[in-house]
Protein backbone atom coordinates (compact mmCIF):
# COMPACT_ATOMS: atom_id res chain seq x y z
CA UNK A 1 51.62 69.83 27.68
CA UNK A 2 51.40 65.61 28.15
CA UNK A 3 49.04 66.15 31.01
CA UNK A 4 46.41 69.15 29.85
CA UNK A 5 46.44 66.59 26.28
CA UNK A 6 45.06 63.63 28.79
CA UNK A 7 43.42 66.41 30.49
CA UNK A 8 41.76 66.86 27.81
CA UNK A 9 41.20 63.75 26.30
CA UNK A 10 39.49 63.29 30.29
CA UNK A 11 37.18 66.13 29.41
CA UNK A 12 36.17 64.25 25.92
CA UNK A 13 35.33 61.45 27.16
CA UNK A 14 33.50 62.72 30.02
CA UNK A 15 31.02 65.15 27.63
CA UNK A 16 30.02 62.03 25.24
CA UNK A 17 29.45 60.53 28.58
CA UNK A 18 27.23 63.46 29.54
CA UNK A 19 25.54 63.11 25.92
CA UNK A 20 25.13 60.10 25.74
CA UNK A 21 22.67 60.29 28.35
CA UNK A 22 20.57 62.22 27.04
CA UNK A 23 19.36 60.49 23.60
CA UNK A 24 17.01 58.79 23.43
CA UNK A 25 16.37 56.38 21.17
CA UNK A 26 12.64 54.84 20.79
CA UNK A 27 11.37 51.94 23.39
CA UNK A 28 11.13 48.49 21.78
CA UNK A 29 12.37 49.84 18.37
CA UNK A 30 14.75 46.30 18.28
CA UNK A 31 12.61 43.89 19.17
CA UNK A 32 8.92 45.15 17.36
CA UNK A 33 7.48 42.04 16.95
CA UNK A 34 3.36 41.13 16.23
CA UNK A 35 1.09 40.92 18.69
CA UNK A 36 0.33 37.25 17.85
CA UNK A 37 3.64 35.84 16.21
CA UNK A 38 1.16 31.98 15.97
CA UNK A 39 -2.03 31.71 17.22
CA UNK A 40 -5.00 29.99 15.76
CA UNK A 41 -8.73 30.92 14.07
CA UNK A 42 -11.10 28.91 13.31
CA UNK A 43 -12.75 28.51 9.92
CA UNK A 44 -15.47 31.06 9.29
CA UNK A 45 -13.42 33.50 11.74
CA UNK A 46 -11.17 36.18 12.23
CA UNK A 47 -8.17 37.51 15.27
CA UNK A 48 -6.56 40.93 14.59
CA UNK A 49 -2.94 41.15 14.12
CA UNK A 50 -0.73 44.52 15.39
CA UNK A 51 2.74 45.79 15.43
CA UNK A 52 4.11 46.25 19.13
CA UNK A 53 4.87 49.54 17.52
CA UNK A 54 4.84 51.03 14.91
CA UNK A 55 2.48 51.26 11.63
CA UNK A 56 2.64 48.10 9.60
CA UNK A 57 1.70 47.52 5.93
CA UNK A 58 1.86 45.42 3.61
CA UNK A 59 -0.15 42.77 4.64
CA UNK A 60 -0.24 38.65 3.25
CA UNK A 61 -0.87 35.72 3.30
CA UNK A 62 1.60 32.95 2.36
CA UNK A 63 -1.77 31.04 1.55
CA UNK A 64 -5.12 32.71 0.73
CA UNK A 65 -6.25 29.36 -0.08
CA UNK A 66 -6.63 28.95 4.03
CA UNK A 67 -6.65 32.18 5.11
CA UNK A 68 -6.84 35.97 3.93
CA UNK A 69 -5.34 39.50 6.11
CA UNK A 70 -6.42 42.73 5.39
CA UNK A 71 -4.48 45.74 5.24
CA UNK A 72 -5.31 46.39 8.55
CA UNK A 73 -4.14 42.85 9.73
CA UNK A 74 -7.51 40.59 10.08
CA UNK A 75 -6.48 37.50 9.40
CA UNK A 76 -10.01 35.70 8.14
CA UNK A 77 -10.12 31.74 8.57
CA UNK A 78 -10.51 29.62 4.63
CA UNK A 79 -10.71 26.50 4.77
CA UNK A 80 -7.30 24.04 7.57
CA UNK A 81 -4.71 24.27 6.52
CA UNK A 82 -2.13 26.75 8.62
CA UNK A 83 -0.01 29.86 7.16
CA UNK A 84 2.10 32.49 7.16
CA UNK A 85 1.19 36.05 7.67
CA UNK A 86 4.06 38.82 7.38
CA UNK A 87 3.92 42.90 6.98
CA UNK A 88 6.45 45.49 7.74
CA UNK A 89 7.85 47.70 9.75
CA UNK A 90 9.80 50.14 9.62
CA UNK A 91 11.21 48.09 7.32
CA UNK A 92 11.60 44.85 9.14
CA UNK A 93 9.37 41.92 7.86
CA UNK A 94 7.24 40.28 10.94
CA UNK A 95 5.65 37.35 11.08
CA UNK A 96 2.60 34.98 12.41
CA UNK A 97 2.04 31.56 11.89
CA UNK A 98 -1.75 30.73 11.99
CA UNK A 99 -3.29 27.79 12.49
CA UNK A 100 -7.01 27.52 10.61
CA UNK A 101 -8.91 25.19 12.23
CA UNK A 102 -12.38 23.51 11.68
CA UNK A 103 -15.55 24.07 13.66
CA UNK A 104 -15.33 20.50 14.29
CA UNK A 105 -13.20 18.07 15.79
CA UNK A 106 -14.22 15.19 14.33
CA UNK A 107 -16.20 13.96 10.90
CA UNK A 108 -17.76 11.54 12.36
CA UNK A 109 -18.27 12.31 16.34
CA UNK A 110 -19.49 15.78 17.76
CA UNK A 111 -17.71 17.58 19.57
CA UNK A 112 -19.48 17.21 22.89
CA UNK A 113 -18.60 13.23 22.09
CA UNK A 114 -14.87 14.01 21.08
CA UNK A 115 -14.34 15.60 24.18
CA UNK A 116 -15.52 11.92 25.48
CA UNK A 117 -13.29 10.24 23.78
CA UNK A 118 -10.20 12.58 24.70
CA UNK A 119 -11.30 12.10 28.59
CA UNK A 120 -11.14 7.81 27.77
CA UNK A 121 -8.33 7.56 25.68
CA UNK A 122 -6.34 10.41 28.28
CA UNK A 123 -7.29 8.55 31.13
CA UNK A 124 -6.53 4.45 30.47
CA UNK A 125 -3.01 5.58 28.56
CA UNK A 126 -1.37 8.48 32.06
CA UNK A 127 -4.49 9.65 33.39
CA UNK A 128 -4.17 6.70 36.56
CA UNK A 129 -7.21 5.10 34.80
CA UNK A 130 -8.98 8.63 35.84
CA UNK A 131 -12.47 10.36 33.52
CA UNK A 132 -11.28 13.05 32.05
CA UNK A 133 -7.59 12.49 33.66
CA UNK A 134 -4.75 13.05 31.39
CA UNK A 135 -0.69 13.98 31.59
CA UNK A 136 0.61 15.49 28.16
CA UNK A 137 3.78 15.30 29.64
CA UNK A 138 3.49 11.49 30.06
CA UNK A 139 6.79 9.75 28.77
CA UNK A 140 7.67 6.22 29.19
CA UNK A 141 11.35 4.96 27.99
CA UNK A 142 12.58 2.29 25.76
CA UNK A 143 10.31 -0.96 26.43
CA UNK A 144 9.23 0.12 29.40
CA UNK A 145 5.88 0.07 28.55
CA UNK A 146 6.13 -3.45 26.33
CA UNK A 147 9.21 -5.41 26.53
CA UNK A 148 8.79 -5.05 22.26
CA UNK A 149 8.91 -1.28 22.13
CA UNK A 150 12.63 -0.40 21.73
CA UNK A 151 11.64 3.58 20.74
CA UNK A 152 10.54 5.83 23.17
CA UNK A 153 6.37 6.94 23.61
CA UNK A 154 5.18 10.13 25.11
CA UNK A 155 2.48 12.74 25.67
CA UNK A 156 -1.22 12.33 26.85
CA UNK A 157 -2.27 9.41 24.58
CA UNK A 158 0.82 7.29 24.15
CA UNK A 159 2.34 8.02 20.89
CA UNK A 160 5.14 5.56 20.06
CA UNK A 161 8.15 5.83 18.21
CA UNK A 162 7.28 7.65 14.25
CA UNK A 163 3.91 8.60 15.81
CA UNK A 164 5.55 10.05 18.53
CA UNK A 165 7.81 12.13 15.74
CA UNK A 166 5.25 13.08 14.18
CA UNK A 167 3.96 14.71 16.89
CA UNK A 168 6.81 17.08 17.60
CA UNK A 169 6.73 17.40 13.74
CA UNK A 170 3.36 18.89 13.52
CA UNK A 171 4.22 20.56 16.96
CA UNK A 172 7.07 22.41 15.23
CA UNK A 173 4.97 23.54 12.16
CA UNK A 174 2.09 24.62 13.62
CA UNK A 175 4.02 26.40 16.82
CA UNK A 176 7.55 26.50 16.33
CA UNK A 177 7.99 29.74 19.07
CA UNK A 178 6.83 27.70 21.32
CA UNK A 179 8.96 24.65 20.07
CA UNK A 180 12.39 26.57 19.82
CA UNK A 181 11.92 28.30 23.17
CA UNK A 182 11.80 24.74 24.44
CA UNK A 183 14.14 22.53 22.54
CA UNK A 184 17.07 22.26 24.80
CA UNK A 185 18.34 19.43 23.18
CA UNK A 186 18.83 19.29 19.47
CA UNK A 187 14.96 17.82 18.82
CA UNK A 188 14.23 19.69 15.73
CA UNK A 189 17.47 17.81 14.08
CA UNK A 190 15.93 14.93 15.26
CA UNK A 191 12.70 14.28 14.37
CA UNK A 192 15.03 15.18 10.02
CA UNK A 193 15.10 11.03 10.17
CA UNK A 194 12.67 8.46 10.73
CA UNK A 195 12.48 6.44 13.97
CA UNK A 196 10.11 4.02 11.88
CA UNK A 197 13.31 1.51 11.23
CA UNK A 198 16.08 4.04 13.48
CA UNK A 199 14.42 3.52 16.87
CA UNK A 200 15.19 6.85 18.72
CA UNK A 201 15.64 5.69 22.69
CA UNK A 202 15.84 9.58 24.90
CA UNK A 203 14.13 8.15 28.49
CA UNK A 204 12.86 10.32 30.55
CA UNK A 205 15.79 11.66 33.12
CA UNK A 206 18.15 12.90 30.11
CA UNK A 207 18.24 16.33 28.11
CA UNK A 208 16.41 14.64 25.22
CA UNK A 209 13.45 13.45 27.16
CA UNK A 210 13.89 16.53 29.53
CA UNK A 211 13.04 18.68 26.03
CA UNK A 212 10.27 16.74 24.32
CA UNK A 213 8.32 16.73 27.76
CA UNK A 214 8.67 20.41 27.89
CA UNK A 215 7.69 20.67 24.03
CA UNK A 216 5.02 18.33 24.47
CA UNK A 217 3.47 19.61 27.49
CA UNK A 218 3.21 22.81 26.50
CA UNK A 219 -0.74 24.50 25.68
CA UNK A 220 1.05 23.90 22.54
CA UNK A 221 2.46 20.53 21.89
CA UNK A 222 -1.38 20.09 24.66
CA UNK A 223 -3.88 21.08 22.45
CA UNK A 224 -1.54 19.75 19.20
CA UNK A 225 -2.33 16.80 21.12
CA UNK A 226 -5.51 16.74 21.96
CA UNK A 227 -6.01 17.47 17.79
CA UNK A 228 -3.96 14.27 16.65
CA UNK A 229 -6.79 11.84 19.18
CA UNK A 230 -9.58 13.03 17.47
CA UNK A 231 -7.65 12.40 13.85
CA UNK A 232 -6.35 9.15 15.24
CA UNK A 233 -10.31 8.02 16.09
CA UNK A 234 -11.18 9.32 12.20
CA UNK A 235 -8.99 6.70 11.71
CA UNK A 236 -9.77 4.68 14.07
CA UNK A 237 -13.12 4.56 12.94
CA UNK A 238 -13.04 4.87 9.32
CA UNK A 239 -11.10 1.17 9.44
CA UNK A 240 -14.66 0.20 11.74
CA UNK A 241 -17.12 1.61 9.53
CA UNK A 242 -15.24 -1.07 7.14
CA UNK A 243 -16.63 -4.17 9.69
CA UNK A 244 -20.52 -2.83 9.43
CA UNK A 245 -19.83 -1.20 13.19
CA UNK A 246 -22.28 1.33 12.96
CA UNK A 247 -23.37 2.02 17.41
CA UNK A 248 -20.50 5.03 18.76
CA UNK A 249 -20.38 2.87 21.97
CA UNK A 250 -19.07 0.00 19.96
CA UNK A 251 -17.22 1.69 17.13
CA UNK A 252 -15.32 4.16 20.32
CA UNK A 253 -14.29 0.35 22.16
CA UNK A 254 -12.72 -1.12 19.07
CA UNK A 255 -11.71 2.62 18.45
CA UNK A 256 -9.32 2.30 22.07
CA UNK A 257 -8.12 -1.35 20.99
CA UNK A 258 -7.45 -0.24 17.91
CA UNK A 259 -4.70 2.73 19.51
CA UNK A 260 -3.85 -0.51 22.18
CA UNK A 261 -3.27 -3.06 19.39
CA UNK A 262 -4.08 -2.53 15.78
CA UNK A 263 -7.15 -3.53 13.30
CA UNK A 264 -5.99 -6.63 13.01
CA UNK A 265 -6.64 -7.47 16.53
CA UNK A 266 -9.93 -5.33 16.10
CA UNK A 267 -11.06 -7.27 12.61
CA UNK A 268 -10.79 -10.61 15.28
CA UNK A 269 -12.48 -9.79 17.63
CA UNK A 270 -15.81 -7.78 15.73
CA UNK A 271 -16.17 -11.04 13.25
CA UNK A 272 -15.87 -13.03 16.25
CA UNK A 273 -18.95 -11.04 18.84
CA UNK A 274 -22.26 -12.07 17.98
CA UNK A 275 -23.13 -8.66 17.68
CA UNK A 276 -21.27 -6.37 16.27
CA UNK A 277 -23.04 -3.18 17.50
CA UNK A 278 -23.57 -4.11 20.91
CA UNK A 279 -21.10 -3.28 23.06
CA UNK A 280 -21.59 -5.83 25.56
CA UNK A 281 -21.62 -8.44 23.24
CA UNK A 282 -18.28 -6.89 21.89
CA UNK A 283 -16.27 -7.22 24.80
CA UNK A 284 -17.37 -11.12 25.40
CA UNK A 285 -16.13 -11.43 22.63
CA UNK A 286 -12.75 -9.32 23.21
CA UNK A 287 -12.06 -11.98 26.33
CA UNK A 288 -12.44 -14.64 24.09
CA UNK A 289 -8.06 -13.36 23.75
CA UNK A 290 -8.00 -15.08 27.63
CA UNK A 291 -8.59 -18.10 25.51
CA UNK A 292 -5.82 -18.37 24.07
CA UNK A 293 -2.33 -18.94 25.53
CA UNK A 294 -0.01 -18.51 22.81
CA UNK A 295 0.71 -14.07 24.02
CA UNK A 296 -0.04 -12.31 27.78
CA UNK A 297 -0.29 -9.19 24.85
CA UNK A 298 -2.83 -9.94 23.43
CA UNK A 299 -5.53 -6.95 23.41
CA UNK A 300 -8.29 -8.37 24.95
CA UNK A 301 -6.09 -10.47 27.75
CA UNK A 302 -6.63 -10.42 32.13
CA UNK A 303 -3.80 -7.63 31.68
CA UNK A 304 -6.46 -4.85 30.02
CA UNK A 305 -9.60 -6.46 31.42
CA UNK A 306 -9.81 -3.76 33.88
CA UNK A 307 -8.65 -1.06 31.42
CA UNK A 308 -12.03 -2.40 28.18
CA UNK A 309 -14.44 -3.14 31.43
CA UNK A 310 -13.79 1.10 32.80
CA UNK A 311 -14.03 2.12 28.79
CA UNK A 312 -17.38 0.56 28.88
CA UNK A 313 -18.32 2.02 32.14
CA UNK A 314 -17.75 5.54 30.68
CA UNK A 315 -19.09 5.25 27.68
CA UNK A 316 -22.71 3.69 28.69
CA UNK A 317 -22.15 7.10 31.04
CA UNK A 318 -21.72 9.51 28.64
CA UNK A 319 -22.86 7.94 25.23
CA UNK A 320 -25.98 7.40 24.68
CA UNK A 321 -27.05 3.42 23.80
CA UNK A 322 -29.11 4.88 20.64
CA UNK A 323 -26.09 7.47 19.50
CA UNK A 324 -24.52 6.29 15.65
CA UNK A 325 -21.58 7.38 14.11
CA UNK A 326 -22.60 10.53 12.14
């Protein structure tokens, strides 16, 4: 009796396994997503979103003033910013982070001129002094660039300390999927606190350093780095304009100097130049820093001479002498 019962149990198990082989599960039913989970669109342009399977409904935008979405998933950029686009498929809510961009990278220069700025800044900061070269994964340990730097520095344009933290925050805000996929060391938690007064001391080969390098060098990270560098140019020109500089070559040279040493140093150089709208005159003034022996790290000191001369030569080659700040 017990033997027959055991056989019946075995028969039932085999039958169930056999039936399982013929049960059809909808492909991708548990992993349906939108065709884009994070993307960008220019103001006035559109991008089409669609689920990988099934039919989407209830399309909506978290910020319609930035991006609107039609009942068929067509998103239109309205103004610069970030909005989340939602829809439902079979009762499941799907979303896409939508970054709306202005067509112009800068308010003061054309996109072509902005590209020159990126090529110049990338070359001197991470590209080995080769015009157009840049290393988006570049990383410097605390104190490596200067003994005064207590935090680490990262990216093609060498963002230091709190600035690096802001870069990581921006990548996570705009491209959370790319960020989270590369954060293997708790960077999302680390960026919740300020690094300005509490140095962040991750090193190149540490797990945190490796995660940061992976995040900032992926496509999303590189895009945000370029965008921030153009925004920095606008901030620098905002300052430099107050000193009466209108020539674009001169403004870009001084913008790079501000990136290197701050606005106070730029103000010193511009105010003692014989012609603040002549790049050559600004170079002469810049190198007068070498007559001051109180510091070896002023922006015009000899250690930076090749850097400034290279920048001036590139600007002469790629920016017309008559070009003005827009």
